[in-house]
XYZ file of C-alpha atoms in Angstrom:
213
model
C 17.400 18.239 -34.853
C 18.631 20.907 -32.447
C 15.115 21.301 -31.020
C 14.874 17.537 -30.505
C 18.237 17.486 -28.760
C 17.132 20.349 -26.505
C 13.954 18.473 -25.585
C 15.917 15.330 -24.829
C 18.296 17.277 -22.594
C 15.328 18.765 -20.781
C 13.894 15.299 -20.162
C 17.226 14.098 -18.793
C 17.452 17.105 -16.481
C 13.927 16.480 -15.148
C 14.697 12.789 -14.567
C 17.889 13.689 -12.717
C 16.000 16.196 -10.585
C 13.324 13.606 -9.825
C 15.877 10.955 -8.875
C 17.667 13.380 -6.538
C 14.377 14.408 -4.931
C 13.213 10.824 -4.501
C 16.521 9.834 -2.925
C 16.132 12.559 -0.295
C 12.536 11.514 0.347
C 13.458 7.850 0.732
C 16.121 8.732 3.309
C 13.436 10.472 5.373
C 11.031 7.563 4.924
C 13.632 5.075 6.052
C 14.100 6.862 9.376
C 11.907 5.962 12.317
C 11.482 9.428 13.776
C 8.335 11.505 13.360
C 10.400 14.594 12.527
C 12.043 12.740 9.622
C 8.650 11.738 8.268
C 7.402 15.306 8.530
C 10.522 16.572 6.748
C 10.035 14.056 3.965
C 6.393 14.998 3.601
C 7.342 18.674 3.426
C 9.794 17.900 0.629
C 6.906 16.533 -1.417
C 4.480 19.303 -0.513
C 6.975 21.997 -1.482
C 7.728 20.452 -4.889
C 6.216 21.805 -8.110
C 4.814 18.618 -9.646
C 4.074 20.238 -13.002
C 7.611 19.484 -14.183
C 7.170 15.732 -13.834
C 5.405 13.153 -15.981
C 2.412 11.129 -14.801
C 4.447 8.189 -13.486
C 6.743 10.477 -11.515
C 3.795 12.402 -10.049
C 2.089 9.136 -9.126
C 5.247 8.017 -7.331
C 5.388 11.237 -5.317
C 1.756 10.818 -4.258
C 2.489 7.195 -3.339
C 5.339 8.377 -1.132
C 3.103 11.068 0.332
C 0.622 8.352 1.263
C 3.349 6.350 2.998
C 4.328 9.343 5.099
C 0.686 9.979 5.983
C 0.315 6.363 7.080
C 3.457 6.579 9.216
C 2.027 9.727 10.804
C -1.262 7.841 11.422
C -3.249 10.168 9.154
C -5.001 7.194 7.587
C -7.741 9.015 5.689
C -5.173 11.328 4.096
C -3.001 8.331 3.291
C -5.885 6.605 1.540
C -6.681 9.792 -0.356
C -3.073 10.139 -1.522
C -2.967 6.523 -2.721
C -6.194 7.126 -4.618
C -4.753 10.279 -6.186
C -1.643 8.392 -7.288
C -3.753 5.809 -9.107
C -5.980 8.520 -10.592
C -2.884 10.162 -12.072
C -1.505 6.893 -13.466
C -3.882 3.935 -13.365
C -1.237 1.557 -14.698
C 1.291 2.340 -11.956
C 1.775 -1.130 -10.474
C 3.900 0.075 -7.579
C 1.085 2.395 -6.552
C -1.445 -0.445 -6.583
C 0.923 -2.662 -4.607
C 1.532 -0.042 -1.916
C -2.188 0.739 -1.656
C -2.851 -2.966 -1.217
C -0.224 -3.164 1.511
C -1.901 -0.227 3.232
C -5.255 -2.030 3.351
C -3.495 -5.268 4.260
C -1.945 -3.614 7.315
C -5.378 -2.333 8.379
C -6.807 -5.819 7.859
C -4.131 -7.419 10.010
C -4.791 -4.889 12.770
C -8.524 -5.620 12.591
C -7.926 -9.376 12.742
C -5.745 -8.883 15.793
C -8.473 -6.876 17.507
C -11.143 -9.456 16.670
C -8.966 -12.315 17.807
C -8.768 -10.789 21.269
C -12.558 -10.450 21.331
C -13.507 -13.932 20.106
C -10.959 -16.180 21.831
C -11.554 -17.417 25.380
C -9.387 -15.530 27.909
C -6.954 -18.438 28.351
C -6.433 -18.811 24.591
C -6.211 -15.060 24.068
C -3.478 -14.858 26.699
C -1.591 -17.748 25.092
C -1.916 -16.491 21.507
C 1.050 -14.585 20.070
C 0.592 -10.839 20.210
C -0.440 -9.195 16.947
C 2.563 -7.563 15.343
C 2.491 -4.134 13.777
C 3.023 -4.471 10.058
C 4.484 -1.464 8.329
C 2.495 -0.249 5.368
C 5.659 -0.143 3.299
C 9.196 -1.354 3.629
C 11.253 0.887 1.314
C 13.670 -1.955 0.629
C 11.058 -4.629 -0.166
C 8.732 -4.996 -3.126
C 6.443 -7.729 -1.828
C 3.149 -7.410 0.010
C 2.505 -8.107 3.642
C 2.107 -11.879 3.674
C 1.112 -12.824 7.197
C -1.934 -12.422 9.356
C 0.042 -11.451 12.431
C -0.950 -12.926 15.745
C -1.229 -16.625 15.017
C -4.161 -18.823 13.998
C -7.562 -17.177 13.536
C -10.748 -18.337 15.194
C -12.032 -18.514 11.642
C -15.620 -19.533 12.348
C -16.228 -16.299 14.274
C -14.180 -13.979 12.037
C -15.332 -15.193 8.617
C -17.889 -12.815 7.150
C -17.133 -9.975 9.565
C -18.113 -6.773 7.758
C -14.898 -4.832 8.407
C -12.719 -7.840 7.616
C -14.545 -8.454 4.344
C -14.364 -4.755 3.428
C -10.612 -4.552 4.019
C -9.989 -7.927 2.365
C -11.936 -6.896 -0.749
C -9.855 -3.744 -1.048
C -6.639 -5.736 -0.591
C -7.665 -8.266 -3.240
C -8.635 -5.564 -5.724
C -5.373 -3.635 -5.275
C -3.137 -6.700 -5.328
C -4.711 -8.091 -8.497
C -4.268 -4.736 -10.214
C -0.663 -4.721 -9.028
C -0.107 -8.128 -10.603
C -1.430 -6.759 -13.909
C 1.012 -3.866 -13.991
C 3.937 -4.728 -11.696
C 6.320 -6.799 -13.789
C 8.061 -8.856 -11.151
C 7.427 -12.598 -10.992
C 8.385 -13.113 -7.339
C 6.158 -10.229 -6.247
C 3.323 -11.616 -8.369
C 3.611 -15.062 -6.740
C 3.628 -13.635 -3.216
C 0.738 -11.328 -4.001
C -1.437 -14.017 -5.554
C -0.749 -16.369 -2.645
C -1.917 -13.652 -0.256
C -5.059 -13.027 -2.327
C -5.999 -16.701 -2.277
C -5.462 -16.852 1.467
C -7.817 -13.928 2.019
C -10.698 -15.707 0.292
C -11.232 -17.741 3.467
C -12.770 -14.669 5.098
C -15.575 -14.452 2.517
C -19.159 -13.780 3.568
C -22.446 -15.409 2.536
C -22.755 -13.001 -0.401
C -19.392 -14.205 -1.753
C -18.146 -10.613 -1.788
C -14.486 -11.610 -1.951
C -15.027 -14.169 -4.708
C -16.895 -11.582 -6.756
C -14.085 -9.078 -6.202
C -11.588 -11.674 -7.360
C -13.620 -12.419 -10.492
C -14.064 -8.732 -11.389
C -10.326 -8.065 -11.275
């Protein structure tokens, strides 16, 4: 009984340490300055992860990915998201954030294509594409808008990069719905997934992705 009590106390201490660490990291993430993001990233990099369980380690890698994205190190961000899911494949928050990451890249790509495919007069009149943050620390839902107004769908549908990003978004968001137990987030996420199907190519890549997940 004493050994069990000691183990329980150790678990409580680790959870308290994790909560304190995460709080410091989130403060850094919530700031808009590059130095704050670097400081937050250094907090993670200097932490011995061996003390934490798989969910806690996955959360730290998710946060690492968010810092990498803010610092525009996109390949490292993607790698960190992947590592988080490798550590804990059922971590819904990790899937959701990874989906938001790809969603932000998709929105940026759509904005770039819109400038290329619209006639000059329409391009000048169209709303400017907005930068969508990969993650809002205070919000659980996915990015829900294709920033920049109405798409010239006939010329964007089937675009290889759009389809690639959209497939990754769909896959991540559907996994998030499986594991992230929040009904409002699930509704928003599924609505976004259905909207992305309009960009499918002749091979029905997005429909197949939807069916597989």
